[in-house]
Short mmCIF file of C-alpha atoms in Angstrom, two decimals:
data_model
loop_
_atom_site.label_atom_id
_atom_site.label_comp_id
_atom_site.label_asym_id
_atom_site.label_seq_id
_atom_site.Cartn_x
_atom_site.Cartn_y
_atom_site.Cartn_z
CA UNK A 36 56.23 -27.66 23.66
CA UNK A 37 57.77 -29.62 20.83
CA UNK A 38 58.42 -27.25 17.93
CA UNK A 39 60.44 -26.85 14.75
CA UNK A 40 61.10 -23.47 13.16
CA UNK A 41 62.79 -23.18 9.77
CA UNK A 42 64.63 -20.15 8.44
CA UNK A 43 67.09 -19.19 5.74
CA UNK A 44 64.91 -19.35 2.67
CA UNK A 45 64.92 -16.68 0.00
CA UNK A 46 65.52 -15.82 -3.62
CA UNK A 47 68.70 -17.20 -5.18
CA UNK A 48 69.99 -17.36 -8.73
CA UNK A 49 70.44 -20.66 -10.54
CA UNK A 50 73.77 -22.17 -9.60
CA UNK A 51 73.78 -20.39 -6.26
CA UNK A 52 73.81 -21.67 -2.71
CA UNK A 53 71.64 -21.35 0.35
CA UNK A 54 71.71 -22.78 3.87
CA UNK A 55 68.47 -23.57 5.64
CA UNK A 56 68.21 -23.86 9.40
CA UNK A 57 65.70 -25.68 11.55
CA UNK A 58 65.68 -24.79 15.25
CA UNK A 59 64.16 -27.39 17.51
CA UNK A 60 62.65 -26.94 20.94
CA UNK A 61 61.14 -29.42 23.37
CA UNK A 62 63.34 -32.31 22.24
CA UNK A 63 66.94 -33.08 21.27
CA UNK A 64 67.79 -33.08 17.57
CA UNK A 65 70.79 -35.38 17.96
CA UNK A 66 68.71 -38.09 19.60
CA UNK A 67 66.25 -38.26 16.73
CA UNK A 68 66.09 -38.90 13.02
CA UNK A 69 65.65 -35.52 11.37
CA UNK A 70 64.33 -35.07 7.85
CA UNK A 71 63.82 -32.44 5.20
CA UNK A 72 60.74 -32.57 2.98
CA UNK A 73 59.92 -30.06 0.25
CA UNK A 74 56.85 -29.04 -1.67
CA UNK A 75 57.08 -27.27 -5.00
CA UNK A 76 54.33 -24.77 -5.78
CA UNK A 77 51.08 -26.61 -6.45
CA UNK A 78 52.78 -29.99 -6.11
CA UNK A 79 52.94 -32.79 -3.58
CA UNK A 80 55.38 -33.60 -0.82
CA UNK A 81 58.85 -34.75 -1.81
CA UNK A 82 61.24 -36.31 0.67
CA UNK A 83 64.69 -34.68 0.45
CA UNK A 84 67.05 -35.91 3.15
CA UNK A 85 67.51 -37.54 6.53
CA UNK A 86 70.18 -37.52 9.20
CA UNK A 87 70.05 -40.45 11.57
CA UNK A 88 70.72 -40.10 15.27
CA UNK A 89 73.95 -41.99 14.68
CA UNK A 90 75.00 -39.43 12.09
CA UNK A 91 74.32 -41.31 8.87
CA UNK A 92 72.93 -39.17 6.07
CA UNK A 93 70.85 -40.04 3.02
CA UNK A 94 69.42 -38.06 0.14
CA UNK A 95 66.84 -38.17 -2.60
CA UNK A 96 68.38 -38.87 -5.99
CA UNK A 97 67.25 -35.42 -7.17
CA UNK A 98 69.52 -33.64 -4.67
CA UNK A 99 72.33 -36.13 -4.12
CA UNK A 100 75.73 -34.51 -4.52
CA UNK A 101 74.28 -30.99 -4.25
CA UNK A 102 72.61 -30.90 -0.81
CA UNK A 103 74.17 -31.69 2.57
CA UNK A 104 72.28 -32.23 5.81
CA UNK A 105 73.98 -31.61 9.12
CA UNK A 106 73.21 -30.64 12.71
CA UNK A 107 74.73 -28.56 15.49
CA UNK A 108 74.11 -30.34 18.74
CA UNK A 109 75.07 -27.32 20.84
CA UNK A 110 72.42 -25.24 19.11
CA UNK A 111 69.89 -28.09 18.79
CA UNK A 112 69.57 -27.09 15.14
CA UNK A 113 69.34 -28.95 11.84
CA UNK A 114 70.75 -27.56 8.61
CA UNK A 115 70.41 -28.13 4.89
CA UNK A 116 73.24 -26.76 2.75
CA UNK A 117 71.99 -26.43 -0.81
CA UNK A 118 74.51 -25.89 -3.62
CA UNK A 119 74.21 -25.72 -7.41
CA UNK A 120 70.58 -24.75 -7.07
CA UNK A 121 68.21 -25.24 -9.99
CA UNK A 122 64.82 -23.81 -10.83
CA UNK A 123 63.27 -27.16 -9.95
CA UNK A 124 64.52 -26.79 -6.36
CA UNK A 125 61.99 -23.97 -5.87
CA UNK A 126 59.77 -25.12 -3.02
CA UNK A 127 58.71 -24.75 0.56
CA UNK A 128 61.19 -26.72 2.65
CA UNK A 129 59.90 -28.35 5.84
CA UNK A 130 62.00 -29.97 8.50
CA UNK A 131 60.37 -32.81 10.40
CA UNK A 132 61.23 -35.11 13.27
CA UNK A 133 61.45 -38.71 12.19
CA UNK A 134 60.37 -41.59 14.38
CA UNK A 135 62.27 -44.80 13.75
CA UNK A 136 60.36 -48.05 13.73
CA UNK A 137 61.08 -51.55 12.50
CA UNK A 138 62.27 -50.94 8.96
CA UNK A 139 60.43 -47.66 8.71
CA UNK A 140 60.52 -43.97 9.58
CA UNK A 141 57.58 -41.62 9.88
CA UNK A 142 57.44 -37.90 10.63
CA UNK A 143 55.52 -36.86 13.74
CA UNK A 144 56.44 -33.19 14.15
CA UNK A 145 56.70 -30.73 11.28
CA UNK A 146 57.85 -27.16 10.91
CA UNK A 147 55.82 -24.63 8.96
CA UNK A 148 58.51 -24.37 6.31
CA UNK A 149 60.71 -21.81 4.63
CA UNK A 150 60.37 -20.79 0.99
CA UNK A 151 63.22 -21.16 -1.49
CA UNK A 152 62.90 -19.55 -4.90
CA UNK A 153 65.54 -20.23 -7.55
CA UNK A 154 65.25 -17.72 -10.34
CA UNK A 155 67.31 -15.23 -12.31
CA UNK B 1006 63.02 -46.57 -6.46
CA UNK B 1007 59.73 -47.44 -4.84
CA UNK B 1008 56.60 -45.76 -6.25
CA UNK B 1009 53.35 -44.96 -4.44
CA UNK B 1010 50.24 -44.19 -6.49
CA UNK B 1011 47.27 -42.20 -5.18
CA UNK B 1012 44.19 -40.93 -6.99
CA UNK B 1013 44.49 -37.18 -7.57
CA UNK B 1014 41.06 -36.48 -6.14
CA UNK B 1015 38.23 -37.98 -4.14
CA UNK B 1016 34.84 -36.37 -3.53
CA UNK B 1017 32.38 -37.25 -0.79
CA UNK B 1018 29.23 -35.82 0.73
CA UNK B 1019 29.20 -34.76 4.37
CA UNK B 1020 28.39 -37.61 6.72
CA UNK B 1021 29.49 -40.26 4.23
CA UNK B 1022 32.64 -42.37 4.15
CA UNK B 1023 35.70 -41.47 2.08
CA UNK B 1024 38.34 -43.98 1.08
CA UNK B 1025 41.71 -42.89 -0.26
CA UNK B 1026 43.95 -45.56 -1.70
CA UNK B 1027 47.71 -45.80 -1.94
CA UNK B 1028 49.08 -48.38 -4.32
CA UNK B 1029 52.55 -49.89 -4.34
CA UNK B 1030 54.27 -53.14 -5.22
CA UNK B 1031 53.62 -55.48 -2.27
CA UNK B 1032 52.91 -52.45 -0.08
CA UNK B 1033 51.34 -54.81 2.45
CA UNK B 1034 54.86 -55.81 3.46
CA UNK B 1035 55.70 -52.22 4.40
CA UNK B 1036 54.47 -49.85 7.09
CA UNK B 1037 52.35 -47.08 5.63
CA UNK B 1038 51.90 -43.67 7.19
CA UNK B 1039 49.36 -40.99 6.28
CA UNK B 1040 49.46 -37.21 6.53
CA UNK B 1041 46.83 -34.51 6.19
CA UNK B 1042 47.74 -31.11 4.79
CA UNK B 1043 45.40 -28.14 4.67
CA UNK B 1044 46.19 -25.14 2.44
CA UNK B 1045 49.05 -23.03 3.73
CA UNK B 1046 49.74 -25.38 6.62
CA UNK B 1047 52.36 -27.96 7.47
CA UNK B 1048 51.46 -31.63 7.09
CA UNK B 1049 50.03 -33.40 10.13
CA UNK B 1050 50.62 -37.06 10.96
CA UNK B 1051 47.27 -38.81 10.71
CA UNK B 1052 48.02 -42.54 10.76
CA UNK B 1053 51.24 -44.45 11.39
CA UNK B 1054 52.11 -48.14 11.16
CA UNK B 1055 49.18 -48.68 8.76
CA UNK B 1056 46.43 -48.10 11.31
CA UNK B 1057 47.66 -46.41 14.50
CA UNK B 1058 46.43 -42.92 15.36
CA UNK B 1059 48.48 -40.28 17.17
CA UNK B 1060 46.81 -38.75 20.19
CA UNK B 1061 44.33 -36.09 19.16
CA UNK B 1062 43.38 -37.68 15.84
CA UNK B 1063 39.67 -38.59 15.78
CA UNK B 1064 38.63 -42.22 15.56
CA UNK B 1065 36.86 -41.33 12.30
CA UNK B 1066 40.25 -41.71 10.65
CA UNK B 1067 41.43 -45.27 10.16
CA UNK B 1068 43.86 -47.15 7.96
CA UNK B 1069 44.46 -50.59 6.52
CA UNK B 1070 47.13 -52.19 4.38
CA UNK B 1071 47.21 -55.44 2.45
CA UNK B 1072 48.55 -56.78 -0.80
CA UNK B 1073 49.30 -53.93 -3.18
CA UNK B 1074 46.99 -51.34 -1.63
CA UNK B 1075 46.84 -49.31 1.56
CA UNK B 1076 43.66 -47.43 2.35
CA UNK B 1077 42.85 -44.40 4.47
CA UNK B 1078 39.20 -44.38 5.52
CA UNK B 1079 37.46 -41.29 6.81
CA UNK B 1080 34.07 -41.98 8.36
CA UNK B 1081 31.31 -39.43 8.88
CA UNK B 1082 33.17 -36.91 6.74
CA UNK B 1083 33.03 -33.29 7.86
CA UNK B 1084 33.64 -30.08 5.94
CA UNK B 1085 36.82 -29.59 7.94
CA UNK B 1086 38.27 -32.80 6.50
CA UNK B 1087 38.71 -31.15 3.12
CA UNK B 1088 42.47 -31.30 2.58
CA UNK B 1089 45.28 -33.06 0.74
CA UNK B 1090 46.20 -36.51 2.00
CA UNK B 1091 49.56 -38.21 1.46
CA UNK B 1092 50.70 -41.75 2.08
CA UNK B 1093 54.35 -42.45 2.91
CA UNK B 1094 56.65 -45.42 3.29
CA UNK B 1095 60.34 -45.81 4.03
CA UNK B 1096 62.44 -47.59 1.43
CA UNK B 1097 65.21 -49.00 3.58
CA UNK B 1098 66.25 -51.51 0.94
CA UNK B 1099 67.62 -48.94 -1.49
CA UNK B 1100 69.61 -46.13 0.05
CA UNK B 1101 67.31 -45.31 2.95
CA UNK B 1102 64.84 -43.00 1.30
CA UNK B 1103 61.46 -41.68 2.28
CA UNK B 1104 58.76 -42.06 -0.35
CA UNK B 1105 55.52 -40.09 -0.59
CA UNK B 1106 52.52 -40.76 -2.75
CA UNK B 1107 51.48 -38.00 -5.11
CA UNK B 1108 48.69 -36.89 -2.79
CA UNK B 1109 44.90 -36.94 -2.96
CA UNK B 1110 42.72 -33.88 -2.76
CA UNK B 1111 39.62 -34.67 -0.71
CA UNK B 1112 36.63 -32.50 -1.64
CA UNK B 1113 33.61 -32.40 0.64
CA UNK B 1114 30.59 -31.74 -1.53
#
C-alpha cells in the first residue's frame, strides 16, 4: 500500500528550529517528486517546497532561506528542516507525492500531516 | 507569482449540479488539478490535467479549463460531497512553485 506518514511536529518558540520527517512506503521517494504543503488553522492549502527526483529543490517565497527539504534514500524518508520559525509558520504540514507531467506537477498521495505550533 | 482565485463558498441542493470556478491569468494554457478536503482529513486528488479522474473518483466529478477560468463540476450532488475544494497549478516559469487557489467551501443544503 502506498502511504506517507509525517512526524516531528510540536510546539516551538519563535526563532526556533524543527525537523519534520515523512516516511514513505509502497514506492521510492528518490524516484519521485516529493512536496510539502501546509495548512494554517482555518486557512487554505499553501505549497511549501518540492524536491525533484534529480535532487533540485524549490521553495515558496514565504519560507525561502529558512526551510530546507531533503531526503534519505536509505530510509525512504523525506525531511523538512525548518529554522527561524515564526508564528505564521503555525500549521499542519503534509507531505505529498508529486507526479510530474508536461510543465506541471500534481500531488496524488498525501500524508495525514503533522502539526507545528510556533508560540512563546 | 501566479494567483488563483476561487469563490469562498458555494451552496447547492442535493441532486443538483455544483460548479466551482478557479480563475487565473490565461489559466487555459496551464494544467489545472483539483483536490477535495473534508474536515480533519488530508486532501484527496479529485481531478488532474484539467479533466482526468484518478481511479475511484466518481464520474459525477468533472473538470474543464479554458481562457481565464477552470471549472470543477459536481453532478447529482450528495451530502457526502460537502467539503473544501482547491484548484492547483504548477508555475514552472518562475522558480518552480506550486500554487493553490484559496479554496471553496461546498455546502449541501
